[in-house]
Short mmCIF file of C-alpha atoms and ligand atoms in Angstrom, two decimals:
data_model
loop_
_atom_site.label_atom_id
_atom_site.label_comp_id
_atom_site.label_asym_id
_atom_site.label_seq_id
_atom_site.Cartn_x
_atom_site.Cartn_y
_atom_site.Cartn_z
CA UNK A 28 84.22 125.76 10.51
CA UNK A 29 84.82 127.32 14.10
CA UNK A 30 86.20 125.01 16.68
CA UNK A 31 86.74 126.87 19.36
CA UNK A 32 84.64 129.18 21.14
CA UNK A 33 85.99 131.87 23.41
CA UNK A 34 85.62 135.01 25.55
CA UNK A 35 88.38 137.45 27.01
CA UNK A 36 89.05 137.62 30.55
CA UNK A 37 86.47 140.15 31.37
CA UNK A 38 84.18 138.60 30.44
CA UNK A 39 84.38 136.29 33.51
CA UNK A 40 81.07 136.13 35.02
CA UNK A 41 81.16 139.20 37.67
CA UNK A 42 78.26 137.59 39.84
CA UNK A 43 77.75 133.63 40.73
CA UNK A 44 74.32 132.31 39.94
CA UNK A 45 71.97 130.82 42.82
CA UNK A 46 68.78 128.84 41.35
CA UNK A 47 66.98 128.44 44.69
CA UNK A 48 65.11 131.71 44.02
CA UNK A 49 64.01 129.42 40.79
CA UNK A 50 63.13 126.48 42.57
CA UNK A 51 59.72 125.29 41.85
CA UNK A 52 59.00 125.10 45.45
CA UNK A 53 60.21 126.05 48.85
CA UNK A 54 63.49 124.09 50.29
CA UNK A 55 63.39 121.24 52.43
CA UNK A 56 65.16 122.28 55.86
CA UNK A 57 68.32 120.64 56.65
CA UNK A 58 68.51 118.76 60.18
CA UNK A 59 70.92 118.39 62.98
CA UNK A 60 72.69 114.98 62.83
CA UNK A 61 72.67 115.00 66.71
CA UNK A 62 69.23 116.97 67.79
CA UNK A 63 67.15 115.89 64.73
CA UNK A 64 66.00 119.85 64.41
CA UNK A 65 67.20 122.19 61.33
CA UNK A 66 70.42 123.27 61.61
CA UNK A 67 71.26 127.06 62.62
CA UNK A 68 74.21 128.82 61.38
CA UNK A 69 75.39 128.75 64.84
CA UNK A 70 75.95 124.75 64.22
CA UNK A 71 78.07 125.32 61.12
CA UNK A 72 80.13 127.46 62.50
CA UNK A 73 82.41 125.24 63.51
CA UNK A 74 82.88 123.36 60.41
CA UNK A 75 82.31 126.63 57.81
CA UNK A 76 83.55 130.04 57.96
CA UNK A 77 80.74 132.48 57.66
CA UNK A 78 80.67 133.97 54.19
CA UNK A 79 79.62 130.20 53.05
CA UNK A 80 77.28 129.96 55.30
CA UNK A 81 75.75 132.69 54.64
CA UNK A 82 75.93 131.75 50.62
CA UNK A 83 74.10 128.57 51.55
CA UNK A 84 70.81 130.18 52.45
CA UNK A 85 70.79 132.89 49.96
CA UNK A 86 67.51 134.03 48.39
CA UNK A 87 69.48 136.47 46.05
CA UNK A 88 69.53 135.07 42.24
CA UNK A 89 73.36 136.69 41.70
CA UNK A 90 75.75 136.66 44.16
CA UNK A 91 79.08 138.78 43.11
CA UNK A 92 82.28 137.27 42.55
CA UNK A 93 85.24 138.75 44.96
CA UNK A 94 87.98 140.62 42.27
CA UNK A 95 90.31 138.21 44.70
CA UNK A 96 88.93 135.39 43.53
CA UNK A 97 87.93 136.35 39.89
CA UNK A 98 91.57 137.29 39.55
CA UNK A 99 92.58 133.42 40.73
CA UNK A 100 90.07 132.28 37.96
CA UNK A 101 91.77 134.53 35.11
CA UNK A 102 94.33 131.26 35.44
CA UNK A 103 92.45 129.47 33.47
CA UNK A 104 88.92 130.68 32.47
CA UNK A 105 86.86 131.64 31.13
CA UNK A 106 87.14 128.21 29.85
CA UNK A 107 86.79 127.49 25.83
CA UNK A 108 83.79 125.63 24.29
CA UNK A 109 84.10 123.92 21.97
CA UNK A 110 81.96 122.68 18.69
CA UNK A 111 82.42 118.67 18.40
CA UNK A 112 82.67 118.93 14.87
CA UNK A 113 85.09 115.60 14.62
CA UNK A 114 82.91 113.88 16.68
CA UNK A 115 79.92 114.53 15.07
CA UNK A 116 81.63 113.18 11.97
CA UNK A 117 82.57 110.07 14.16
CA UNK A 118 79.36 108.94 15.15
CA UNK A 119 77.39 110.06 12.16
CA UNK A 120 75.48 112.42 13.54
CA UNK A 121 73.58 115.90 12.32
CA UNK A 122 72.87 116.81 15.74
CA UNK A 123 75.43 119.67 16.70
CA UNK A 124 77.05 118.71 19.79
CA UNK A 125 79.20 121.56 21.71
CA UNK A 126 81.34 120.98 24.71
CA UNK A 127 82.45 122.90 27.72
CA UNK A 128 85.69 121.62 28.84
CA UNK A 129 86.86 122.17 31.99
CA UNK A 130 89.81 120.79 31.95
CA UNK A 131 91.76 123.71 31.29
CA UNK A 132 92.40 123.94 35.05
CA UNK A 133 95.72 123.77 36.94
CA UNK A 134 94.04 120.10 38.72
CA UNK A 135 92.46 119.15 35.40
CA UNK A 136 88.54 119.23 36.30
CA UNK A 137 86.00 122.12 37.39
CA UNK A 138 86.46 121.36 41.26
CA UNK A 139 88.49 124.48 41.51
CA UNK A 140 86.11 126.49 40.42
CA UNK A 141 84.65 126.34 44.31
CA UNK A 142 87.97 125.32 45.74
CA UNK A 143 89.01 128.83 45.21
CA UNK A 144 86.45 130.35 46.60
CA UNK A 145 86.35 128.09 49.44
CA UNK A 146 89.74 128.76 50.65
CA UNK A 147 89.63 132.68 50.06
CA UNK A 148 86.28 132.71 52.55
CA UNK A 149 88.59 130.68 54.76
CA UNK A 150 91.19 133.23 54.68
CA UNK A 151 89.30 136.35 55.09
CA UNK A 152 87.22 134.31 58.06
CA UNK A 153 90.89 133.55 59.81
CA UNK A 154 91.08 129.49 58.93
CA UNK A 155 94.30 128.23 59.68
CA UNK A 156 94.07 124.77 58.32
CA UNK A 157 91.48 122.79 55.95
CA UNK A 158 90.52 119.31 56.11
CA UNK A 159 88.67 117.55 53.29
CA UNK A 160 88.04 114.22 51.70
CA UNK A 161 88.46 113.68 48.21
CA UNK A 162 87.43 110.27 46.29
CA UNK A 163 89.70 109.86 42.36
CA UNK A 164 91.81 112.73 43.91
CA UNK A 165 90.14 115.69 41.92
CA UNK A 166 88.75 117.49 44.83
CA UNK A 167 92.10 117.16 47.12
CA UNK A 168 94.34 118.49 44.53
CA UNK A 169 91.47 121.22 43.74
CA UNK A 170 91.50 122.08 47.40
CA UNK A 171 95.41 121.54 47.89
CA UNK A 172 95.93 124.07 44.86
CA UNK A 173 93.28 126.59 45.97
CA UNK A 174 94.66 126.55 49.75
CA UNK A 175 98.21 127.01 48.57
CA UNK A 176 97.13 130.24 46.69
CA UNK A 177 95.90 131.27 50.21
CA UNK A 178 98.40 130.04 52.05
CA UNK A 179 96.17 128.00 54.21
CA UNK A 180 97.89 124.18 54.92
CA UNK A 181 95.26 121.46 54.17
CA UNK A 182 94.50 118.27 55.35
CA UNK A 183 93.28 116.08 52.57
CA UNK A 184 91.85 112.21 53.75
CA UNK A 185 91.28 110.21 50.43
CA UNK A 186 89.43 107.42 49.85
CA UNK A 187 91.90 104.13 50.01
CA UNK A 188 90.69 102.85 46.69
CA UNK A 189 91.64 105.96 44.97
CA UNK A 190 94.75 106.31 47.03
CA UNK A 191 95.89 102.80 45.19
CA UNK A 192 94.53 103.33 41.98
CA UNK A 193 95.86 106.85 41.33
CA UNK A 194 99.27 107.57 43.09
CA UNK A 195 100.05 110.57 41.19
CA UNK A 196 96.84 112.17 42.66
CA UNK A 197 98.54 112.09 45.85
CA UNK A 198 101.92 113.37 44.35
CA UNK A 199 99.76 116.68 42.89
CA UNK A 200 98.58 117.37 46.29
CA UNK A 201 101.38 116.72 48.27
CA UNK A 202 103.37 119.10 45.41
CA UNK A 203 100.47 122.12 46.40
CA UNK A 204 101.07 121.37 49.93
CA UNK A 205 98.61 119.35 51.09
CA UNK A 206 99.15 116.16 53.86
CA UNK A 207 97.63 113.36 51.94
CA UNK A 208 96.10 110.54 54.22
CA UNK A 209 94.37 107.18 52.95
CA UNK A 210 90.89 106.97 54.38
CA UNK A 211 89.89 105.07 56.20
CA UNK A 212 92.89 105.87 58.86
CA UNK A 213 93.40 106.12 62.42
CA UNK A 214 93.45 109.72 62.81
CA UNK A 215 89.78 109.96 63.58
CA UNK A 216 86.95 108.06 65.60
CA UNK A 217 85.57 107.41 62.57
CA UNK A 218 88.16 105.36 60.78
CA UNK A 219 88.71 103.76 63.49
CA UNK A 220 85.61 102.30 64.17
CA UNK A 221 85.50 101.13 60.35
CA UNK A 222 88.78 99.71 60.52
CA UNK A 223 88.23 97.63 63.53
CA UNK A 224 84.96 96.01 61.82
CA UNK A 225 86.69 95.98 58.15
CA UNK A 226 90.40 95.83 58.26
CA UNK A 227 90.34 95.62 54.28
CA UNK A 228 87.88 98.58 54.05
CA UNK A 229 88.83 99.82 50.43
CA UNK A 230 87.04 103.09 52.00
CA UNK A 231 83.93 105.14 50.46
CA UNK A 232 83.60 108.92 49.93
CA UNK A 233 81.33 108.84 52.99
CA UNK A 234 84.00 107.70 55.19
CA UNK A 235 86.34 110.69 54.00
CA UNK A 236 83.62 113.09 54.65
CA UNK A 237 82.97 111.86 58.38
CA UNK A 238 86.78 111.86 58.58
CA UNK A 239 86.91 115.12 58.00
CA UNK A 240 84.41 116.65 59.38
CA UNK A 241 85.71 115.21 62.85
CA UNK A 242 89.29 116.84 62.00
CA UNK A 243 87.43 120.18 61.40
CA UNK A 244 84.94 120.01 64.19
CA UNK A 245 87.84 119.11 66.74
CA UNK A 246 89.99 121.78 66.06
CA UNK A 247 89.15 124.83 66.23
CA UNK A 248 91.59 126.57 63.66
CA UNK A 249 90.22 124.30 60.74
CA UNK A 250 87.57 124.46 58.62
CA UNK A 251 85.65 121.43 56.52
CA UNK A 252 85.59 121.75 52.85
CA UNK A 253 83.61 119.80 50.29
CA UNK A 254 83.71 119.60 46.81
CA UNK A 255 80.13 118.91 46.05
CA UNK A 256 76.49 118.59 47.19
CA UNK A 257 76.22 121.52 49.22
CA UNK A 258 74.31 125.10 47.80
CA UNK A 259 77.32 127.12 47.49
CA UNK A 260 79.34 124.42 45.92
CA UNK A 261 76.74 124.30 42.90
CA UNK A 262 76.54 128.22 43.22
CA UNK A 263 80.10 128.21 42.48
CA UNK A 264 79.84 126.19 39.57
CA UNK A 265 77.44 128.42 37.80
CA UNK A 266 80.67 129.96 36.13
CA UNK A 267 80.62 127.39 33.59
CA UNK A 268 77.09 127.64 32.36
CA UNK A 269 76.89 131.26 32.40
CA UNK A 270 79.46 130.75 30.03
CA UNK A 271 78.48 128.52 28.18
CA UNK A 272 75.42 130.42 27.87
CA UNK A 273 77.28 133.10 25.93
CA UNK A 274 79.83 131.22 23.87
CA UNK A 275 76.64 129.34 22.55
CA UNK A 276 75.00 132.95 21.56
CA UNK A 277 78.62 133.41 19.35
CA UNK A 278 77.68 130.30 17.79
CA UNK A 279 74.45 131.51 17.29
CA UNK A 280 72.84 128.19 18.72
CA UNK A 281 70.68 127.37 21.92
CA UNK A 282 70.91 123.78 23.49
CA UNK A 283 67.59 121.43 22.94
CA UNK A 284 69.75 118.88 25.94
CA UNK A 285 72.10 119.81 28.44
CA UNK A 286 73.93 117.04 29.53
CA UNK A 287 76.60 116.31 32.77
CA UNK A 288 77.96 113.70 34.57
CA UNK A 289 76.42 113.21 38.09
CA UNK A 290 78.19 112.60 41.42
CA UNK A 291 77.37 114.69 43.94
CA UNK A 292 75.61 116.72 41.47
CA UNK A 293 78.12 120.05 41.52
CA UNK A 294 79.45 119.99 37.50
CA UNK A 295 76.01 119.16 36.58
CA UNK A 296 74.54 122.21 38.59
CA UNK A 297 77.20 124.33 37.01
CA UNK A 298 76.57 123.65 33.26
CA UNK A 299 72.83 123.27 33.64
CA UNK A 300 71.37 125.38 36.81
CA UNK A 301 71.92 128.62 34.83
CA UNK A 302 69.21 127.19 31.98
CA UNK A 303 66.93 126.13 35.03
CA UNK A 304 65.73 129.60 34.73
CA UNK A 305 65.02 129.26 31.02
CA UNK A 306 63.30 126.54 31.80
CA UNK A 307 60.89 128.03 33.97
CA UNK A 308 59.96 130.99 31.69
CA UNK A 309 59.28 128.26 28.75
CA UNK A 310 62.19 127.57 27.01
CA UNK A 311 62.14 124.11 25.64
CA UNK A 312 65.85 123.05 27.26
CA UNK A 313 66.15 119.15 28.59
CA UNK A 314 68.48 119.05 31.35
CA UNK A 315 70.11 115.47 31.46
CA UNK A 316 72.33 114.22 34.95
CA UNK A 317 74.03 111.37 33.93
CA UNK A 318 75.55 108.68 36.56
CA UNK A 319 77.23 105.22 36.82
CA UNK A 320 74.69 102.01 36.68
CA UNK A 321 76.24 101.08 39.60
CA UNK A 322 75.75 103.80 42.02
CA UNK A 323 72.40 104.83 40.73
CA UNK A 324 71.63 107.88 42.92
CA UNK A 325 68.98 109.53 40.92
CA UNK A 326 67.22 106.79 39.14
CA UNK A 327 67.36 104.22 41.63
CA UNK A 328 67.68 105.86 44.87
CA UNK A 329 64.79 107.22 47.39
CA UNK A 330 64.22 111.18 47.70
CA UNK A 331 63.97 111.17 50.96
CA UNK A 332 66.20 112.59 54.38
CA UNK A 333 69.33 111.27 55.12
CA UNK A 334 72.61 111.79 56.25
CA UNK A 335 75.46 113.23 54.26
CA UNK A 336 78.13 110.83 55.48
CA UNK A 337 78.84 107.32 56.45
CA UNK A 338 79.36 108.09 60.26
CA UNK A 339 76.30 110.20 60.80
CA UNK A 340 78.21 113.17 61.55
CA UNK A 341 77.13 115.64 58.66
CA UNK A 342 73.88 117.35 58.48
CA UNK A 343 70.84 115.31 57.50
CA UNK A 344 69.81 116.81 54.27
CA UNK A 345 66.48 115.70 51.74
CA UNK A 346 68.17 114.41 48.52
CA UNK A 347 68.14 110.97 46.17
CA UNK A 348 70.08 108.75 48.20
CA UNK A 349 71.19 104.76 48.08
CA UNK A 350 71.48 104.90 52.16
CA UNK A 351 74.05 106.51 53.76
CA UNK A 352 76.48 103.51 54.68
CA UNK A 353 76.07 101.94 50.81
CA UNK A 354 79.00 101.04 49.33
CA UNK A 355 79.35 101.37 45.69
CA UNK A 356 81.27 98.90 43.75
CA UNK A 357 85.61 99.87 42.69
CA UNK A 358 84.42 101.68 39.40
CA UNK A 359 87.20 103.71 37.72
CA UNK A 360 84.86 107.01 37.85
CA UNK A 361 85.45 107.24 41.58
CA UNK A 362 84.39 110.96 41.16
CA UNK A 363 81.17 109.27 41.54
CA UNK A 364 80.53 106.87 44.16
CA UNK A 365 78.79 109.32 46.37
CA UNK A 366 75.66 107.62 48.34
CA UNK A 367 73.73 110.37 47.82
CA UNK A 368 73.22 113.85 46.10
CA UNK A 369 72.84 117.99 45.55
CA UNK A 370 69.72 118.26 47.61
CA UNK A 371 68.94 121.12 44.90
CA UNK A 372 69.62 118.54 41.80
CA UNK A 373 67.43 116.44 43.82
CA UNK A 374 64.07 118.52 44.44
CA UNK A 375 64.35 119.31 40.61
CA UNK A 376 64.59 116.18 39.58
CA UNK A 377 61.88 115.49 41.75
CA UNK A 378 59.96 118.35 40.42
CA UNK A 379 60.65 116.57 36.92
CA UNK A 380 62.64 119.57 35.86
CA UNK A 381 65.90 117.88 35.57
CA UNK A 382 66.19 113.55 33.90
CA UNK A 383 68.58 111.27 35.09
CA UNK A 384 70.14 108.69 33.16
CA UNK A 385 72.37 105.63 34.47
CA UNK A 386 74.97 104.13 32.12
CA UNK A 387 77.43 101.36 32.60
CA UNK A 388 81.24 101.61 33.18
CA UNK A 389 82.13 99.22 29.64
CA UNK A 390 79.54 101.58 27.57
CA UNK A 391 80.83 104.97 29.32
CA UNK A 392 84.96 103.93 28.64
CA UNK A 393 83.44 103.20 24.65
CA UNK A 394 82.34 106.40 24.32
CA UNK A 395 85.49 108.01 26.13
CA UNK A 396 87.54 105.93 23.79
CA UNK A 397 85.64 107.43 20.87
CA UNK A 398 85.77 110.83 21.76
CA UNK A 399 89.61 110.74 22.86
CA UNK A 400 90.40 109.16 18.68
CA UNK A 401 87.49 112.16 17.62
CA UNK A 402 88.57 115.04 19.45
CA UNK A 403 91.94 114.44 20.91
CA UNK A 404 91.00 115.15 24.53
CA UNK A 405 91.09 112.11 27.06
CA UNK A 406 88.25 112.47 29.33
CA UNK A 407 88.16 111.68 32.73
CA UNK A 408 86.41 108.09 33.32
CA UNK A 409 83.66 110.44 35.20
CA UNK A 410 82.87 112.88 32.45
CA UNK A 411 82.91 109.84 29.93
CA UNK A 412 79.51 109.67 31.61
CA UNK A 413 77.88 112.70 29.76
CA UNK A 414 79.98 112.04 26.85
CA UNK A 415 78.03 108.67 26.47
CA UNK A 416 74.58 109.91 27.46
CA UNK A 417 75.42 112.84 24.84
CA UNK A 418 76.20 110.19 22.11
CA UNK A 419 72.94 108.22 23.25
CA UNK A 420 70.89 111.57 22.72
CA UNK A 421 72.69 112.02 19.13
CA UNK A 422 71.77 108.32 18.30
CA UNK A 423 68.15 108.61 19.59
CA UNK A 424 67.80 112.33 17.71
CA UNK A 425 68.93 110.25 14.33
CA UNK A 426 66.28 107.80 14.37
CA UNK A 427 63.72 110.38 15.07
CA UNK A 428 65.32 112.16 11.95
CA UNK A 429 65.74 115.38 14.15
CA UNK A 430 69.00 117.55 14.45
CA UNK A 431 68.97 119.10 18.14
CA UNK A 432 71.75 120.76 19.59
CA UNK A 433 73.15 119.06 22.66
CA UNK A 434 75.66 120.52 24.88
CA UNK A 435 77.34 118.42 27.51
CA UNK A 436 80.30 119.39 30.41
CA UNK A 437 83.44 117.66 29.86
CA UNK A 438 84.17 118.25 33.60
CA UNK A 439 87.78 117.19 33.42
CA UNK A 440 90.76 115.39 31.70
CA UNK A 441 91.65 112.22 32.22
CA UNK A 442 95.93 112.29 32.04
CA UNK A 443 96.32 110.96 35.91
CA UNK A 444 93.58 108.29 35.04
CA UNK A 445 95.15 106.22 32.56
CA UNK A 446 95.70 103.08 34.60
CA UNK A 447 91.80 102.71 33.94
CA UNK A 448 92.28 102.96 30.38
CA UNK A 449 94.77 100.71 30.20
CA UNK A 450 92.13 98.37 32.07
CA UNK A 451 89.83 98.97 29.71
CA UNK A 452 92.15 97.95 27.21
CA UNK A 453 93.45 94.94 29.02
CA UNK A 454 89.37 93.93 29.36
CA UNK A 455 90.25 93.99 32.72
CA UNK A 456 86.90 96.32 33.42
CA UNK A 457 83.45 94.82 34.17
CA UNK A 458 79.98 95.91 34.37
CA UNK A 459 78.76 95.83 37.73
CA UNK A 460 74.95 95.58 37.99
CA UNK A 461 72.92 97.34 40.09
CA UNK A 462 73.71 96.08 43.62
CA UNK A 463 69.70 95.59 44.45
CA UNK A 464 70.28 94.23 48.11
CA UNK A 465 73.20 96.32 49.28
CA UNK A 466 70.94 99.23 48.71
CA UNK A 467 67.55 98.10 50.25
CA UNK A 468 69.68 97.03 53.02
CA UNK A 469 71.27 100.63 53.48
CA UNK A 470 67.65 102.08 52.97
CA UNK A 471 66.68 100.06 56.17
CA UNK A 472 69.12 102.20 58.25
CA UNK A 473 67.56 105.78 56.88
CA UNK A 474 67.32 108.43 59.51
CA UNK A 475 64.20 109.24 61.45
CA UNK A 476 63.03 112.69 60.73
CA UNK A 477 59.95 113.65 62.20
CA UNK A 478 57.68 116.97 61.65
CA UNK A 479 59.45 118.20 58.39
CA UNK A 480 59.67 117.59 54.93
C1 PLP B 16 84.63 115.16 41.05
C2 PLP B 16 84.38 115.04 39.63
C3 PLP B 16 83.10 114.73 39.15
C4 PLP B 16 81.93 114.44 40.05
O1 PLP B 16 81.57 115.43 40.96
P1 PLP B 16 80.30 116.35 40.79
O2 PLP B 16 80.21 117.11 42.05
O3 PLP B 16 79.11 115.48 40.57
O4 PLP B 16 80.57 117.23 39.64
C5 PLP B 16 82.93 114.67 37.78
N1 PLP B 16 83.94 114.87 36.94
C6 PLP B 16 85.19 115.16 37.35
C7 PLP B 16 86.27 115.35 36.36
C8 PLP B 16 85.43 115.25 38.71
O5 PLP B 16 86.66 115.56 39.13
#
């Protein structure tokens, strides 16, 4: 019975895989947050150095890997997949379930995957410093590890919830480097202005992001990061489907369901963009984003244009969104309490390419709990998400008396997160329900965007 699943270090993918060439249709443009026309790479400049920029409007399918940064991702990938075997047995199941985990990282989840990449464009471009926001404290230490490799210094505002909740976040970034500040602060315009309406402001990831972006765009040796949403983020990600893709072929199966958590949409693009292509020349592959009940981008929000952050300061972008000033409820998963979403997980879930599922907090922390006493891993509370929905699938495959294969990301580990088990445990977690009027309310303040789209 083979556990494990691995390849040798060259077999790294050499080339990054875009799916806009395998969009269904063409790309919504992205607009100005000031003039209300599509950005130019001229206005990114100041917040990206080139070589992303010119990665987010690629039309080429592969995009090669620099040996700089391949050599960076020998540190921990390719990363193993595994066969579920003892949680199959668990559950009951004769569905084969298979698991990427990419916790294997120095940070614990798949945001270095992109953080790497980010900071080595950075260098090459001439970036001095990076600022970026980070939400549980994934992306910060992602981005505080990668810009230590690099030697760039980074700048890392986190949201204040988070900065509570998970001290030892903070500790991992400050050990890589990084100047750790809890969001929303008085370092910018922006978290000012919040503070002086909302003194108790327990932050959001959209504050962060405008926090950062006004760092970046008023000084002109730093550059903006982010660890999700945009093109090249999800490009980055490909890495783990790809190999997925061919650990699967050494277990000689093919996924019916591909399942991953949901936040800004970047681990999901990774495991699942990569069988988008599949997809399109008839393969019968679901593709399953699943998110928390009570930030219900996909399945409850509007598809639609809107602004990436909180202050109106990033680029206006057509994706599922709850409004761009909604503010999700204190759920442990803070990974993903993100307004809105990968404009490319968006069109092709608007195409009906890729489902969405929403699950609750209680259910999700079940299903982590059951997995952790299975397979020995702790999850993070955000990839408990598409452990549950993969559990669900199992359970609905059963009572059609089919056996599909389902492979799901397990997008990190969940060792600086335990204060939400022990929560759980306590029964100190609730359920929130969908927060109906906080989002039409947030809907009511949507951009206008006329003459595109
Ligand atoms: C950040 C994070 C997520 C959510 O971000 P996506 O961009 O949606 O992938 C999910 N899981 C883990 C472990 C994370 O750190």
């Amino acid at each position: 019975m083979q556990t494990k699943f691995l390849l040798s270090e060259d077999q790294i993918p050499t080339h990054w895989y875009n799916v806009i060439p395998d969009l269904p249709g063409p790309m919504a443009p992205v607009i100005h947050p000031g003039t209300k026309k599509p950005v130019t790479p001229d206005d990114l400049l100041p917040l990206f150095p080139m070589g992303l920029i010119e990665q987010e409007v690629s039309r080429e399918r592969f995009i090669r890997i620099p040996d700089e940064v391949r050599e960076i991702y020998k540190i921990w990938r390719p990363s193993p997949l595994f066969r579920a075997h003892r949680l199959e047995k668990a559950i009951g199941t004769r569905c084969r379930i298979y698991y990427k985990y990419e916790g294997v990282s120095p940070a614990g989840s798949h945001k270095p995957n992109t953080a790497v990449p980010q900071a080595y464009y950075n260098k090459i471009f001439g970036t001095k410093r990076i600022a970026t926001e980070t939400g549980a404290g994934q992306w910060g230490s992602s981005m505080a590890l990668a810009s230590q490799m690099f030697g760039l210094e980074c700048t890392v505002y986190m949201v204040k919830v988070s900065f509570l909740q998970k001290p030892y976040r903070k500790s991992m970034m400050q050990l890589w480097g990084a100047e750790v500040i809890a969001s929303p602060s008085d370092r910018t315009n922006a978290g000012r202005g919040i503070l002086a309406k909302d003194p108790e402001s327990q932050g959001s990831l959209g504050i962060a992001i405008s926090e950062a972006v006004e760092d970046a765009a008023t000084h002109p040796d730093t550059r903006y990061a982010l660890g999700s949403v945009l093109n090249h983020v999800c490009m980055h990600q490909s890495v783990i489907g790809l190999e997925a893709k061919e650990q699967l072929k050494l277990a000689g199966d093919y996924p019916d369901v591909v399942v991953g958590c949901h936040g800004g949409g970047s681990n999901f693009a990774g495991v699942a963009f990569p069988f988008v292509a599949d997809k399109a020349a008839g393969k019968k592959v679901r593709l399953v984003a699943a998110e928390p009940a009570s930030c219900p981008t996909l399945t409850k929000g509007v598809y639609t244009f809107d602004f990436g952050d909180t202050a109106q300061m990033a680029p206006i972008a057509k994706m599922y969104t709850l409004g761009h000033d909604f503010m999700p409820p204190g759920i442990h998963a803070g990974g993903l309490r993100y307004h809105g979403a990968s404009p490319l997980v968006s069109q092709l879930v608007s195409a009906g390419v890729i489902e969405a599922k929403a699950v609750g907090q209680l259910a999700c922390f079940d299903a982590a709990v059951t997995f952790a006493r299975s397979e020995g891993i702790i999850p993070a509370p955000e990839s408990s998400h598409a452990i549950r929905v993969a559990i669900d699938e199992a359970e609905r495959a059963q009572q059609e008396g089919k056996e599909r294969v389902i492979l799901f990301n397990l997008s990190g580990h969940g060792h600086v997160d335990m204060a939400a088990y022990d929560a759980y445990f306590a029964g100190k977690l609730e359920d929130f329900d969908y927060p109906a009027d906080k989002v039409r309310e947030a809907l009511a303040r949507l951009p206008k965007v006329e003459s595109v789209g």
